[in-house]
Tab-separated table of C-alpha atoms in Angstrom:
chain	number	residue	atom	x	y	z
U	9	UNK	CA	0.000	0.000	0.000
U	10	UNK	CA	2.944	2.451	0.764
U	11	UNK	CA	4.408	2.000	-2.597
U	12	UNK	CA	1.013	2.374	-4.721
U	13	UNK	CA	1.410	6.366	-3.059
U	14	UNK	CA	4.439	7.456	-5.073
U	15	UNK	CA	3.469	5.752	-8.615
U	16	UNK	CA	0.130	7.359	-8.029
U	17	UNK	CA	1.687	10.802	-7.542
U	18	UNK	CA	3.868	10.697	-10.601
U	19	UNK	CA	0.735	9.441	-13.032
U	20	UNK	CA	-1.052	12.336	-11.539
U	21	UNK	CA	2.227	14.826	-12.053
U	22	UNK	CA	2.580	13.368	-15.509
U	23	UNK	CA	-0.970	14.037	-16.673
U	24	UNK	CA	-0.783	17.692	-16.148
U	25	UNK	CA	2.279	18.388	-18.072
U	26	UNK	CA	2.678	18.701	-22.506
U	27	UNK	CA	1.993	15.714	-24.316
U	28	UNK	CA	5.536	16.338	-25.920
U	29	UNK	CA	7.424	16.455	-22.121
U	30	UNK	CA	5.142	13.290	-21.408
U	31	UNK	CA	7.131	11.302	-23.795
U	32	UNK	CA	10.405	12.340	-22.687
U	33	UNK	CA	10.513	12.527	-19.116
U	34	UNK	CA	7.017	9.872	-18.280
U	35	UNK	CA	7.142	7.344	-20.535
U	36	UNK	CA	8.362	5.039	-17.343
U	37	UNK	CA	8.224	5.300	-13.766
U	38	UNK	CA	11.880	3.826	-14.029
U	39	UNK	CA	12.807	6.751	-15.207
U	40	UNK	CA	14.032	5.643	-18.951
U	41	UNK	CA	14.870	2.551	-20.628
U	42	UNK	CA	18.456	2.543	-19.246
U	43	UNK	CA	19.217	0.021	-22.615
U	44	UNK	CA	18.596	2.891	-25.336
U	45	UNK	CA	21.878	4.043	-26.619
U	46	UNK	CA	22.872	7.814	-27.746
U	47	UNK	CA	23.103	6.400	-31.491
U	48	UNK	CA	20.207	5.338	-31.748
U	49	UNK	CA	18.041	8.556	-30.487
U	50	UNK	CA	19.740	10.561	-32.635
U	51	UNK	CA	18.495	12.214	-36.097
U	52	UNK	CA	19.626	10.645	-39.331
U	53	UNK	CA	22.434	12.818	-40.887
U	54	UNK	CA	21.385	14.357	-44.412
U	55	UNK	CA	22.781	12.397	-47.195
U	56	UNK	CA	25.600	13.755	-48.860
U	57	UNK	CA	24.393	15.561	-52.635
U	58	UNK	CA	25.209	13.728	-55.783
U	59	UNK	CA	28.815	15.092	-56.764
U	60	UNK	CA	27.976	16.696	-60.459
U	61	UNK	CA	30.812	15.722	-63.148
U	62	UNK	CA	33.252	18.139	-64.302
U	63	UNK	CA	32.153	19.345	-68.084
U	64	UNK	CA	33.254	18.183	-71.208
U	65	UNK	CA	35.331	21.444	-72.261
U	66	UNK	CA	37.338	23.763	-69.968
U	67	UNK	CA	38.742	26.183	-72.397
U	68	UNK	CA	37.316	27.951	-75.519
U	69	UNK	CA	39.339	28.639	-78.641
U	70	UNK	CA	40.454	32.005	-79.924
U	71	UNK	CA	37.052	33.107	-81.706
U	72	UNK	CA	38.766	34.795	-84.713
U	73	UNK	CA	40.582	32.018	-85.482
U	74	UNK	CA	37.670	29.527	-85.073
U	75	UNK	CA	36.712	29.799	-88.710
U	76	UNK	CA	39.239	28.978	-91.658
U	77	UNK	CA	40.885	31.956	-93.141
U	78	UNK	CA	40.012	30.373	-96.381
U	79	UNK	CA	35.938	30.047	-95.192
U	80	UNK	CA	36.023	33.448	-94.361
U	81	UNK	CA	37.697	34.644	-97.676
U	82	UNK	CA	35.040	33.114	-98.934
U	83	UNK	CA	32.040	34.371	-96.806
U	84	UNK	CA	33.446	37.855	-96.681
U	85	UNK	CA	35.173	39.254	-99.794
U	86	UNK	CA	36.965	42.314	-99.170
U	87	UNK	CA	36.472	42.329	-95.781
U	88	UNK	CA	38.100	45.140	-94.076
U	89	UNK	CA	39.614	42.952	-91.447
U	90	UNK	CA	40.484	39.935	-92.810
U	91	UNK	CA	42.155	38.906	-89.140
U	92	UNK	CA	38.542	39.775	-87.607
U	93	UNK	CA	37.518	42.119	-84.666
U	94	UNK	CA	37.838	40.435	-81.215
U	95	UNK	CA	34.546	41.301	-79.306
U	96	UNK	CA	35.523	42.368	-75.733
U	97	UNK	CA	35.829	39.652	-72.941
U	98	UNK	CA	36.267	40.070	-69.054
U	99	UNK	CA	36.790	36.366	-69.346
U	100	UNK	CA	38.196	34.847	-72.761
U	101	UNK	CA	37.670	31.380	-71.204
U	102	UNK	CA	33.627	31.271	-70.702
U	103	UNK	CA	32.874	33.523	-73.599
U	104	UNK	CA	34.288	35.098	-76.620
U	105	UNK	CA	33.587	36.563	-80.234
U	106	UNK	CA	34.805	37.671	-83.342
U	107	UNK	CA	33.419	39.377	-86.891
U	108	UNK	CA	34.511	40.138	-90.471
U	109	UNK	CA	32.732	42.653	-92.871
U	110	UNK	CA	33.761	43.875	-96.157
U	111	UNK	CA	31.878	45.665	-99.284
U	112	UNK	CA	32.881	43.887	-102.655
U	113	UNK	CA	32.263	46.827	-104.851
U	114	UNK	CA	31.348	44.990	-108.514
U	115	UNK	CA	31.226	48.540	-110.534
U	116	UNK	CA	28.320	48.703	-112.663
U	117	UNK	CA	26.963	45.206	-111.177
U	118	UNK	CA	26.421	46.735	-108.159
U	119	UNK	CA	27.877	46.026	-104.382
U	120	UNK	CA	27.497	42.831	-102.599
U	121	UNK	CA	27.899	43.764	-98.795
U	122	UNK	CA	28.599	40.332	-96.238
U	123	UNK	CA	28.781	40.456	-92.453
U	124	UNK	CA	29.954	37.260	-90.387
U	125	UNK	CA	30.446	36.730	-86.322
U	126	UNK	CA	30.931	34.062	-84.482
U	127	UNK	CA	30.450	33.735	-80.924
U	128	UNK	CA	31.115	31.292	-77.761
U	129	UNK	CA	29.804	30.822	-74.431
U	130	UNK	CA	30.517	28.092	-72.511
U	131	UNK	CA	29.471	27.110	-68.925
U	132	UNK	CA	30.765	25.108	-65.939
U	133	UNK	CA	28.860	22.374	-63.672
U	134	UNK	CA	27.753	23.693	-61.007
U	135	UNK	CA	26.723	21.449	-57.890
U	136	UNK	CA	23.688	23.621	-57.492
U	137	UNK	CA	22.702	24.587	-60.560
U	138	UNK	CA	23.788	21.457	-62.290
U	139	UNK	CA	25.866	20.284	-64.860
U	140	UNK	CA	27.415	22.169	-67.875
U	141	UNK	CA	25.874	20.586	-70.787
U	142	UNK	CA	22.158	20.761	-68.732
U	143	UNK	CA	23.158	24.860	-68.628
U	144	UNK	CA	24.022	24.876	-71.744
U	145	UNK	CA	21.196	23.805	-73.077
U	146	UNK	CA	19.201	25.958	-71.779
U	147	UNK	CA	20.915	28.888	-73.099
U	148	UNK	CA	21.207	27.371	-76.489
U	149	UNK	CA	17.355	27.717	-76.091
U	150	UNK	CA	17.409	31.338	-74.786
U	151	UNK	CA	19.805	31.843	-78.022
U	152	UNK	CA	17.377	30.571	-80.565
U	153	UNK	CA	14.386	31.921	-79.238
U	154	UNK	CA	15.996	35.393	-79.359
U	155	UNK	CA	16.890	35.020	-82.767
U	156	UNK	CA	13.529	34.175	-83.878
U	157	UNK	CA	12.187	37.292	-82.140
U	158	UNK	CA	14.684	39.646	-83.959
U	159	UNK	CA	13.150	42.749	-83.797
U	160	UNK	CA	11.876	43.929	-87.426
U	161	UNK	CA	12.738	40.489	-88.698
U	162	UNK	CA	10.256	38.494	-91.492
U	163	UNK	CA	9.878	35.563	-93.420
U	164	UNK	CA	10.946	34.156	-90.262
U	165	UNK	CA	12.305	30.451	-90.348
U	166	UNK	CA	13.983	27.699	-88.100
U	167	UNK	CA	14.356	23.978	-88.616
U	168	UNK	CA	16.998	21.725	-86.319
U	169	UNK	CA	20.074	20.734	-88.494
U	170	UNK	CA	21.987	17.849	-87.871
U	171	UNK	CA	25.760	17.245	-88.439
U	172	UNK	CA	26.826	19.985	-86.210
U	173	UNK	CA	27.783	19.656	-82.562
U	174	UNK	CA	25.200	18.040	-80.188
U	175	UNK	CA	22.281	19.981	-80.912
U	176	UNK	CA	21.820	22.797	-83.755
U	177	UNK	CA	18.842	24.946	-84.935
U	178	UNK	CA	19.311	27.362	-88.112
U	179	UNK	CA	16.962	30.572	-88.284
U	180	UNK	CA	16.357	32.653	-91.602
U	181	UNK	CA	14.977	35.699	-91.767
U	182	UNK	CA	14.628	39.205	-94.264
U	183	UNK	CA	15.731	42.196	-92.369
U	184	UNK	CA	15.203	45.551	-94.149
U	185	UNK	CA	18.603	48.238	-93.239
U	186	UNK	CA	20.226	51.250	-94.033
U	187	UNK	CA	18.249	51.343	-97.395
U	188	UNK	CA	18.785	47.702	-98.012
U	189	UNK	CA	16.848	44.319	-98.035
U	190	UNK	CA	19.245	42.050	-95.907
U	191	UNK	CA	18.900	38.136	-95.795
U	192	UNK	CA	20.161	36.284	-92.582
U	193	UNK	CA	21.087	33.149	-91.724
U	194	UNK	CA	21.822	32.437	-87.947
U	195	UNK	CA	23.463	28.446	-86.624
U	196	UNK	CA	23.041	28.234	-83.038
U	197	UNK	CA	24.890	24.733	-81.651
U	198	UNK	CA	25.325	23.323	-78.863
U	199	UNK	CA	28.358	20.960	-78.427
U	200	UNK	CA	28.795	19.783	-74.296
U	201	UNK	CA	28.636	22.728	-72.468
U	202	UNK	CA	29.336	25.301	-74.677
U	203	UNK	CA	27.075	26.649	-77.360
U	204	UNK	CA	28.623	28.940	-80.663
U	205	UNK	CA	26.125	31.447	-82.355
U	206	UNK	CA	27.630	31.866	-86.225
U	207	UNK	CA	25.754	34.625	-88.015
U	208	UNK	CA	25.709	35.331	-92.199
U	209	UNK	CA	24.076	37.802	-93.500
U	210	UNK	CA	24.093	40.125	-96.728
U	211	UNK	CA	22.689	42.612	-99.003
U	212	UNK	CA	23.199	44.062	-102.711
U	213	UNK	CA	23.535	47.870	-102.857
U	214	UNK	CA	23.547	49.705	-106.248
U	215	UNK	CA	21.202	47.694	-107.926
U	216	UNK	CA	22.500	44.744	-106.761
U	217	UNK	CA	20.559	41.505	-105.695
U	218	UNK	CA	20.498	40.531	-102.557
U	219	UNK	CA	22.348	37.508	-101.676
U	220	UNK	CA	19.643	34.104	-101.951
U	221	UNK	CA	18.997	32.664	-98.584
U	222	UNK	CA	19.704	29.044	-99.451
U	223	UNK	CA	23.220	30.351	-100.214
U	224	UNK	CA	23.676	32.229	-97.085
U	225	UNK	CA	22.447	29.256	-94.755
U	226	UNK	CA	24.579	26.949	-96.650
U	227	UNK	CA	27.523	28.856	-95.984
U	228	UNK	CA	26.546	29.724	-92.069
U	229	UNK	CA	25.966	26.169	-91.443
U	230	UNK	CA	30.275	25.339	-93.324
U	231	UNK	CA	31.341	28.167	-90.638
U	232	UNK	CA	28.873	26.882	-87.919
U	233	UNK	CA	30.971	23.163	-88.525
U	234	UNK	CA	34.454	24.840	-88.481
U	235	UNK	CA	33.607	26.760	-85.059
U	236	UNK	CA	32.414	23.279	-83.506
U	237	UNK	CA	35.825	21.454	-84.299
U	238	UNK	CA	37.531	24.699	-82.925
U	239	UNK	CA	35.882	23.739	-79.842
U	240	UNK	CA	37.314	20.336	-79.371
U	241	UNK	CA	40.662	21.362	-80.892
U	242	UNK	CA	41.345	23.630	-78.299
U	243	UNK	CA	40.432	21.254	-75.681
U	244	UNK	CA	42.757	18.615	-76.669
């Protein structure tokens, strides 16, 4: 009868307190399960994240030179530059660009005006934002969608083109500029993690035709080929 006192006391004592302190400190009149160890109360650690693999390409090639001098003779006759203009980088190794122009004055034919530039950007993984080909790709989308929306742009086209780098879209389009009806033709690859832009266009001045568009794509997609292999060359 003396003992039934106490364990009535704490049931009593135990009842008035949280639910939450109940199953800490009342669980027992024993006062705990002396065989629980410190392991096993304890919270599962969080599992280490998935490591993300290095990408494919750590180094971009020198975007003026990414193009055969040849290619661009042909592209661009008389351009003013045949070396190209270097766009301005803060950081040569995630992106880069270079362009030729040139007037081929023809006399009474006319003038046949070209304009070429190629351009690189290329992206890291990232553990949190993923890896580089993923990024990539989705600013190889960014880059085609922007194209398409070209401000002024018609006859607007754009069909995927296989053969060059790991994914590739071509976008054609009539532009009308400083008193001229220009055809473009715009490659935008992907190849790993970094995607090249190569863009071709042209018009006739003096009576001149303007360049055909077939033509033009034809030759974008030969420069968009040559900047892909630059890619891998200078990551050898």
């Amino acid at each position: 009868m003396h003992r039934s006192a106490p364990r009535l006391s704490r049931i009593l004592a135990c009842a008035a307190v949280p639910v939450m302190l109940v199953a800490a400190g009342c669980s027992s009149d024993s006062g705990g399960d002396k065989d629980a160890s410190p392991s096993a109360s304890a919270s599962p650690s969080a599992s280490a994240k998935p490591t993300v693999a290095p990408a494919a390409f750590s180094e971009l090639p020198d975007a003026c030179k990414s193009v055969k001098k040849k290619t661009v003779g042909s592209l661009v006759p008389e351009a003013k530059d045949k070396s190209g203009t270097a766009d301005k980088s803060n950081d040569v190794s995630a992106r880069g660009g270079c362009s030729w122009n040139g007037l081929d004055n023809k006399g009474v034919d006319g003038s046949q005006y070209r304009w070429l530039s190629v351009s690189f950007m290329r992206y890291e993984s990232d553990q949190t934002r993923g890896p580089g080909d993923k990024l990539a790709g989705e600013y190889y989308a960014k880059q085609v969608a922007a194209v398409k929306a070209t401000n002024g742009a018609k006859k607007v086209k754009d069909e995927p083109s296989a053969g060059i780098g790991d994914q590739a879209t071509t976008v054609t389009y009539d532009l009308r500029k400083t008193d001229a009806d220009f055809k473009y033709a715009t490659v935008v690859t992907r190849t790993e993690n970094v995607v090249a832009t190569v863009i071709y266009n042209g018009a006739g001045y003096q009576g001149a035709k303007s360049p055909k568009a077939a033509d033009l794509l034809k030759d974008a997609q030969k420069a968009a080929k040559e900047a892909v292999a630059s890619v891998a060359a200078a990551n050898k």
